[in-house]
mmCIF file of C-alpha atoms and ligand atoms in Angstrom:
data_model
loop_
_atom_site.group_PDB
_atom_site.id
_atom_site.type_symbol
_atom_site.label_atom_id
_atom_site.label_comp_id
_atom_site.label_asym_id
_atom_site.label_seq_id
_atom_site.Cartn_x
_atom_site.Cartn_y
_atom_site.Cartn_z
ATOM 1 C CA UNK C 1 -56.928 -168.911 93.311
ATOM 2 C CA UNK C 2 -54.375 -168.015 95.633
ATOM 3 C CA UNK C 3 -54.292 -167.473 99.298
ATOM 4 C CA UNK C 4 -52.468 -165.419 101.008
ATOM 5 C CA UNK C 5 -52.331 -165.754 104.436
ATOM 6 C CA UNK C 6 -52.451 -162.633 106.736
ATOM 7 C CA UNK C 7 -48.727 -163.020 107.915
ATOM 8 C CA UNK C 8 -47.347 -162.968 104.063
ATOM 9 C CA UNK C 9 -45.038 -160.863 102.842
ATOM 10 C CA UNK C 10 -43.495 -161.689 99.428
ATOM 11 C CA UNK C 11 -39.622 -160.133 98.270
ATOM 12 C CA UNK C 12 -39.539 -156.937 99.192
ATOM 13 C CA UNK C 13 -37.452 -154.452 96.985
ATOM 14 C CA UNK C 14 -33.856 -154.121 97.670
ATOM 15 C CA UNK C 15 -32.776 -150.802 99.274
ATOM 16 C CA UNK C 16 -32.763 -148.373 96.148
ATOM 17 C CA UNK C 17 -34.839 -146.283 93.765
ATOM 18 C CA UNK C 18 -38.155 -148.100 94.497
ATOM 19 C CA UNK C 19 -41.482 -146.182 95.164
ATOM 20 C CA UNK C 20 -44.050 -147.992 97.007
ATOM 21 C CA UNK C 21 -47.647 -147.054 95.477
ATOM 22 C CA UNK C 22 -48.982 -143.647 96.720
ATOM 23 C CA UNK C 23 -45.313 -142.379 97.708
ATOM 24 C CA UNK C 24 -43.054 -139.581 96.170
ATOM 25 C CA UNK C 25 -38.978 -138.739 97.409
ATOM 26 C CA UNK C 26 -37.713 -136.532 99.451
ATOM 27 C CA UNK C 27 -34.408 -135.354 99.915
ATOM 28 C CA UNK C 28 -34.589 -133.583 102.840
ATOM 29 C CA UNK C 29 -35.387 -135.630 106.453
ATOM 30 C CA UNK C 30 -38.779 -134.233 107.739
ATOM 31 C CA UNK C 31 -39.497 -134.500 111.245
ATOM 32 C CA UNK C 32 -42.677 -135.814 112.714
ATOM 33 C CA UNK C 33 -43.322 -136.165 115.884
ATOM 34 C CA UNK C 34 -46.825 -136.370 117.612
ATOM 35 C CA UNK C 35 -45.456 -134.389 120.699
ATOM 36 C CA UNK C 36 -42.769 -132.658 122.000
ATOM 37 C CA UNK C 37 -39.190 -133.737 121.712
ATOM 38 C CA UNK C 38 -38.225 -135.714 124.720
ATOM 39 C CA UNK C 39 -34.464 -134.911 125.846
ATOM 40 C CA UNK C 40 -32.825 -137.592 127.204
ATOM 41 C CA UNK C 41 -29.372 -137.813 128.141
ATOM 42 C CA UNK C 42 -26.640 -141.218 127.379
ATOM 43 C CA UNK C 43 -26.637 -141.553 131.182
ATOM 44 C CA UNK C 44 -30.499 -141.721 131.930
ATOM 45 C CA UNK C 45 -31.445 -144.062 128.585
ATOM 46 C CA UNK C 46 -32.414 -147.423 129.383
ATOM 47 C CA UNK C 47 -33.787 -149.885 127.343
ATOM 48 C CA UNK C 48 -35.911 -152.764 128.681
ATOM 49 C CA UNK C 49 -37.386 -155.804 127.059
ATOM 50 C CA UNK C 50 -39.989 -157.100 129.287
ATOM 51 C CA UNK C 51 -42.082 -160.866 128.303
ATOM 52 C CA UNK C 52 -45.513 -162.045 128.430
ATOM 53 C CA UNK C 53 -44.127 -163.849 132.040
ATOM 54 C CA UNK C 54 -42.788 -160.278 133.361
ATOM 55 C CA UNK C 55 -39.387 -161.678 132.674
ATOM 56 C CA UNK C 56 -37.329 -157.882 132.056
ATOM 57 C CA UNK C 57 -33.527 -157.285 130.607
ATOM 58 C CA UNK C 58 -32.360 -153.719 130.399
ATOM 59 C CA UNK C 59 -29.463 -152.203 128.646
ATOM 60 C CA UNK C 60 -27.800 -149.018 129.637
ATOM 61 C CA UNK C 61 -25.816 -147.001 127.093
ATOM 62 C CA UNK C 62 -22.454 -148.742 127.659
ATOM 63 C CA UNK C 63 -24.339 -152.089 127.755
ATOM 64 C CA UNK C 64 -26.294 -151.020 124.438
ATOM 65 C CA UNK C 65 -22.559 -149.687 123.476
ATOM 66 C CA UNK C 66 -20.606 -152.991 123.801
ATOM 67 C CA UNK C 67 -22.764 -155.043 120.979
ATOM 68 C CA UNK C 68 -22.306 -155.917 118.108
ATOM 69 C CA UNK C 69 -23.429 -152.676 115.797
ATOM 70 C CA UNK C 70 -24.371 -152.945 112.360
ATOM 71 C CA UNK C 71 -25.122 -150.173 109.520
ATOM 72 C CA UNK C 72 -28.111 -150.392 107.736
ATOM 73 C CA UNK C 73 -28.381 -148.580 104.540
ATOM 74 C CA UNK C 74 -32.263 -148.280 104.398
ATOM 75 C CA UNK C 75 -35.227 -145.934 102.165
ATOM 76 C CA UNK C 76 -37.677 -145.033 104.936
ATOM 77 C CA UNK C 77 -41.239 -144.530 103.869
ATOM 78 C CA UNK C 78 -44.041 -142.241 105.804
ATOM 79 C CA UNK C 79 -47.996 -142.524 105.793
ATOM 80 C CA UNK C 80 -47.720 -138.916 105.117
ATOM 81 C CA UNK C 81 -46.520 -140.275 101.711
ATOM 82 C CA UNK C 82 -42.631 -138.972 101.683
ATOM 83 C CA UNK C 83 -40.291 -141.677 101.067
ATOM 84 C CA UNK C 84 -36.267 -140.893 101.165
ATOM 85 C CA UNK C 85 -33.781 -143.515 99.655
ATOM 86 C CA UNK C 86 -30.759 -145.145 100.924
ATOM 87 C CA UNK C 87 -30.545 -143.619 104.552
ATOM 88 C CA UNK C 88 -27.577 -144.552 106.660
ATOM 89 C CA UNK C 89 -27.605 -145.843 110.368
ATOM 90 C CA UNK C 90 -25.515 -147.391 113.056
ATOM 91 C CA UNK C 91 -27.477 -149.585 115.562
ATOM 92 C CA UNK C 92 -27.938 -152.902 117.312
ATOM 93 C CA UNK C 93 -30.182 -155.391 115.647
ATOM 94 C CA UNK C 94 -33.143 -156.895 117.492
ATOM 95 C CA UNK C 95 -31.874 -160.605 116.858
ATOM 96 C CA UNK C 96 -28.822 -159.162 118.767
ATOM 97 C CA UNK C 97 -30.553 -157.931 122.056
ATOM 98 C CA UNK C 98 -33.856 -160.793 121.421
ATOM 99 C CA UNK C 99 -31.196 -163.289 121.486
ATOM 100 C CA UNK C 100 -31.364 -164.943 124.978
ATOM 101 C CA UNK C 101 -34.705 -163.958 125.609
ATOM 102 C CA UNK C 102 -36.980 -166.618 126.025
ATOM 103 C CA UNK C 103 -40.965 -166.485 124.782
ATOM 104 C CA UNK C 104 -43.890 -167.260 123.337
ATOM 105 C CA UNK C 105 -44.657 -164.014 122.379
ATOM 106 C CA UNK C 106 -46.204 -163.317 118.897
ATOM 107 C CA UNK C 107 -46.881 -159.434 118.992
ATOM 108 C CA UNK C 108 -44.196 -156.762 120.439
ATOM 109 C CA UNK C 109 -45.780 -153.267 121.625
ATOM 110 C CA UNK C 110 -42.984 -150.372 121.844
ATOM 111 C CA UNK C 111 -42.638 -147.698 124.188
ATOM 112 C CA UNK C 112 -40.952 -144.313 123.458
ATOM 113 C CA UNK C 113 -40.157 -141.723 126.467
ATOM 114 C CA UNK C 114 -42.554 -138.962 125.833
ATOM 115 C CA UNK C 115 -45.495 -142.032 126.149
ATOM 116 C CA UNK C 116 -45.603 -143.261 122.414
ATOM 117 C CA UNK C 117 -46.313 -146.770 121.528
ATOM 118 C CA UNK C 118 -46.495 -148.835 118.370
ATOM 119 C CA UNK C 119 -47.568 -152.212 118.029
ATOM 120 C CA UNK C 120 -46.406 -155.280 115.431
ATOM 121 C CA UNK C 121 -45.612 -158.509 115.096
ATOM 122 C CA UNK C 122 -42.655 -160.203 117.115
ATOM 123 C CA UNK C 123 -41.449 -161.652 113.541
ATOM 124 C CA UNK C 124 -41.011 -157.882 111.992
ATOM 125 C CA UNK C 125 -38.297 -157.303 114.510
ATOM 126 C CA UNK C 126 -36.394 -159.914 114.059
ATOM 127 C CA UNK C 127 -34.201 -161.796 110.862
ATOM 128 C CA UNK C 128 -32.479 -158.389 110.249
ATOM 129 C CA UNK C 129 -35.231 -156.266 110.001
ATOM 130 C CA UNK C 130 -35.000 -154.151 112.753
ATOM 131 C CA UNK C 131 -32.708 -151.997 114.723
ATOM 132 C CA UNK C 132 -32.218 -149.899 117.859
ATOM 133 C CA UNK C 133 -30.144 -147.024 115.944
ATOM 134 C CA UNK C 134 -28.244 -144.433 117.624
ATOM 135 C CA UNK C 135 -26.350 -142.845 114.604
ATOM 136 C CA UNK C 136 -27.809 -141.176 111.374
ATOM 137 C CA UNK C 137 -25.752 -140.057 108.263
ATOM 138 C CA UNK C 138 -21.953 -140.693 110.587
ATOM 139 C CA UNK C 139 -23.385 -138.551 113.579
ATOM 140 C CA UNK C 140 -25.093 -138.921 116.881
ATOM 141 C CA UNK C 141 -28.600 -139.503 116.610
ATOM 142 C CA UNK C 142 -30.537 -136.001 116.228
ATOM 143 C CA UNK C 143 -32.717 -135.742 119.514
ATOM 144 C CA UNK C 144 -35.683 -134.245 116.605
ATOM 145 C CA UNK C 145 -34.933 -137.843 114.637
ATOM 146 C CA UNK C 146 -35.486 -139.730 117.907
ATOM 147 C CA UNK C 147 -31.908 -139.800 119.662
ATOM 148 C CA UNK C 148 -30.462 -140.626 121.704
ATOM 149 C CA UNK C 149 -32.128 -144.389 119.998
ATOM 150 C CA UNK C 150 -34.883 -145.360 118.103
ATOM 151 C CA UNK C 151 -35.860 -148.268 116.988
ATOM 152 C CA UNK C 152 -35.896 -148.519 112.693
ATOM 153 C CA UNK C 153 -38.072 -150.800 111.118
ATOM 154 C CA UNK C 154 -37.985 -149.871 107.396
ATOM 155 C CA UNK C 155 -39.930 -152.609 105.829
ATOM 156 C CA UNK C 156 -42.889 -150.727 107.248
ATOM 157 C CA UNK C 157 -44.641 -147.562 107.177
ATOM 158 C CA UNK C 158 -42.204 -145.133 109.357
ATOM 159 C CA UNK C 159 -44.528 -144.442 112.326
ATOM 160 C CA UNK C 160 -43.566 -148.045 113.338
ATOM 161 C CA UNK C 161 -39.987 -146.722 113.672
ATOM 162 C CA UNK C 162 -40.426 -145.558 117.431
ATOM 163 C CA UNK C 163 -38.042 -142.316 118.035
ATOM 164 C CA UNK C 164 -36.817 -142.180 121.648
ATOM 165 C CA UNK C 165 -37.401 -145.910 122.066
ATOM 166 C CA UNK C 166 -37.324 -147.221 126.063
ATOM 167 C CA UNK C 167 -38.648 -150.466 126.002
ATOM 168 C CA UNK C 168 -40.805 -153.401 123.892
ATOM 169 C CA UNK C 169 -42.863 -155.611 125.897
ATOM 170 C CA UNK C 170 -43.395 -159.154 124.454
ATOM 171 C CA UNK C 171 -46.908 -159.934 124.028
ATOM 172 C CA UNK C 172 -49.431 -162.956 123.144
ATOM 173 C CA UNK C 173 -52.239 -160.494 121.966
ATOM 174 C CA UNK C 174 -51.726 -157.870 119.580
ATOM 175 C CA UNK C 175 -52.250 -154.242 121.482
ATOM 176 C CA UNK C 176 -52.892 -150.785 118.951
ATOM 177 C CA UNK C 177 -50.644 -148.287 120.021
ATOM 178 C CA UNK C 178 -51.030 -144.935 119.543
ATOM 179 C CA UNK C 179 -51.629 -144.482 115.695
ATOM 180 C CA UNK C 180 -52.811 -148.443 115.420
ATOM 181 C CA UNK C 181 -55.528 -146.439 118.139
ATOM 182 C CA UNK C 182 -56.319 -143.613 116.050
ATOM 183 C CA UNK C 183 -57.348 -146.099 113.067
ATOM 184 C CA UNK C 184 -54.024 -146.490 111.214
ATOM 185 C CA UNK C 185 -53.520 -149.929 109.869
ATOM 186 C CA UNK C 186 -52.477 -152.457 112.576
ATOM 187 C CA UNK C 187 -49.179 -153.811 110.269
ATOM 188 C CA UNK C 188 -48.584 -150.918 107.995
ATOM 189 C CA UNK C 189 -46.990 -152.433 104.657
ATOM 190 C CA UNK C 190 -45.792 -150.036 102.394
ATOM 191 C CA UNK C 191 -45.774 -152.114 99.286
ATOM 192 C CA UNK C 192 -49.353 -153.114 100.204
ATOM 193 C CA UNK C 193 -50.474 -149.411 100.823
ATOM 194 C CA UNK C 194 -51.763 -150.382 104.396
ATOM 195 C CA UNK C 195 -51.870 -146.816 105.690
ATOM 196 C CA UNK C 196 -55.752 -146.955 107.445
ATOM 197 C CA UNK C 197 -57.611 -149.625 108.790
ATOM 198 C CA UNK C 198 -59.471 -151.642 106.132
ATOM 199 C CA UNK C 199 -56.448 -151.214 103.703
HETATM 200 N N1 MTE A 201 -41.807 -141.457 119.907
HETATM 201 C C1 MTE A 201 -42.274 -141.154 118.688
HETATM 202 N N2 MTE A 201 -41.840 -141.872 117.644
HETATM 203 C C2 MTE A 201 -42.304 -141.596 116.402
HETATM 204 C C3 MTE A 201 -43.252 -140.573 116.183
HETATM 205 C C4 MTE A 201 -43.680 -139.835 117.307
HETATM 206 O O1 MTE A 201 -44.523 -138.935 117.204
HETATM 207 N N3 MTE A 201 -43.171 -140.147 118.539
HETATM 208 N N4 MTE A 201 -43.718 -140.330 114.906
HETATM 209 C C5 MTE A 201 -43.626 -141.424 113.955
HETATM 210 C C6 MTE A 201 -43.896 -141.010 112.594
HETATM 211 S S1 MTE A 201 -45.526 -140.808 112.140
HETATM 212 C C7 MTE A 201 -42.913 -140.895 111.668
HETATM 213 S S2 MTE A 201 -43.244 -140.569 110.048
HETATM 214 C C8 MTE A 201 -41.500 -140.993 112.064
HETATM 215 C C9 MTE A 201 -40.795 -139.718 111.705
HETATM 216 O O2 MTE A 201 -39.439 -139.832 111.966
HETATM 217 P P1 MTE A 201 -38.533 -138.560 111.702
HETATM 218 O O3 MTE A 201 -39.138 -137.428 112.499
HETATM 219 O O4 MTE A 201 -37.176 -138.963 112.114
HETATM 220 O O5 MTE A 201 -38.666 -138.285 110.218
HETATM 221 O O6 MTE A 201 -41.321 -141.231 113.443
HETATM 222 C C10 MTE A 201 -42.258 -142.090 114.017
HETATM 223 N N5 MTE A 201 -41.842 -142.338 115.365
HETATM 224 MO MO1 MO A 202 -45.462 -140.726 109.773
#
């Protein structure tokens, strides 16, 4: 028999026509958002990555400006069972801005202005997996889609993908946030059709 540790995720599907179990596509973008739209301008956004040790580094928007970008092409999946293929972004990876921070850290809990928070593992964010976008489609980041940044994790079920992202503290204990609280899955793998706790 095989075992399958709780960490494993085997190949995932390129970017492309692929429909994780449960899902059907969309061609519009739907918004959801659990609250109302936070409007934040270029010149108040910060970002802040604090550590388990309280160690903090913040990025303005001309320090989030002057790294490297990249430009995901990425199918986005929600819970609510809409999936839309082969999105396009521009954004800083987390390997980019995790770089020179030092921890121990296993589990990263996200913080949106407006007070939302998703939780996952440290290792989702990084190897290219993750991004702190601020364009959609060749434009500015909608303020509805989570501009002036969010953070886009596609590999997992979109609620992960904070909109309006300010900050991810580094943790050694897993904490829910706000869905993970309201008994959505704790990792949220589309391919595994983790939507609810017990999945
Ligand atoms: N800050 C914040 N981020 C959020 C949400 C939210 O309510 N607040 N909703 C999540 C959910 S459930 C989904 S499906 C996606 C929706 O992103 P979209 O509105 O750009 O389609 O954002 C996620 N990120
Ligand atoms: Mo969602």
């Amino acid at each position: 028999m095989a075992i399958i540790s709780r960490g494993f995720h085997g190949r995932r599907p390129a970017p492309g026509r692929n429909l994780p179990p449960g899902q059907y596509e969309v061609h519009d973008f739907p918004v959801l958002s659990a609250g109302p739209t936070p409007r934040v301008t270029h010149d108040e956004w910060e970002f802040t990555l604090t550590t388990e040790t309280g160690a903090r580094s913040t990025w303005d928007w001309a320090g989030l400006m002057a790294l490297p970008g990249e430009t995901p092409t990425v199918d986005l999946h929600c819970v609510t069972k809409w999936s839309k293929f082969g999105t396009r972004w521009e954004g800083v990876s987390l390997d980019t801005l995790l770089a020179d921070v030092e921890t121990a850290a296993d589990f990263a809990l996200v913080h949106s202005y407006g007070g939302y928070t998703t939780d996952l593992p440290l290792a989702d964010l990084l190897d290219g997996q993750a991004w702190i976008a601020h364009r959609y489609d060749g434009e500015e980041l909608a303020p509805e889609h989570g501009g002036p940044a969010r953070l886009l994790v596609p590999h997992l079920y979109l609620w992960k993908s904070a909109k309006w992202v300010r900050g991810i503290e580094l943790l050694l204990d897993d904490e829910p946030g706000f869905w993970e609280g309201l008994g959505y899955h704790s990792y949220g793998d589309p391919w595994r059709e983790q939507r609810y706790q017990g999945d």
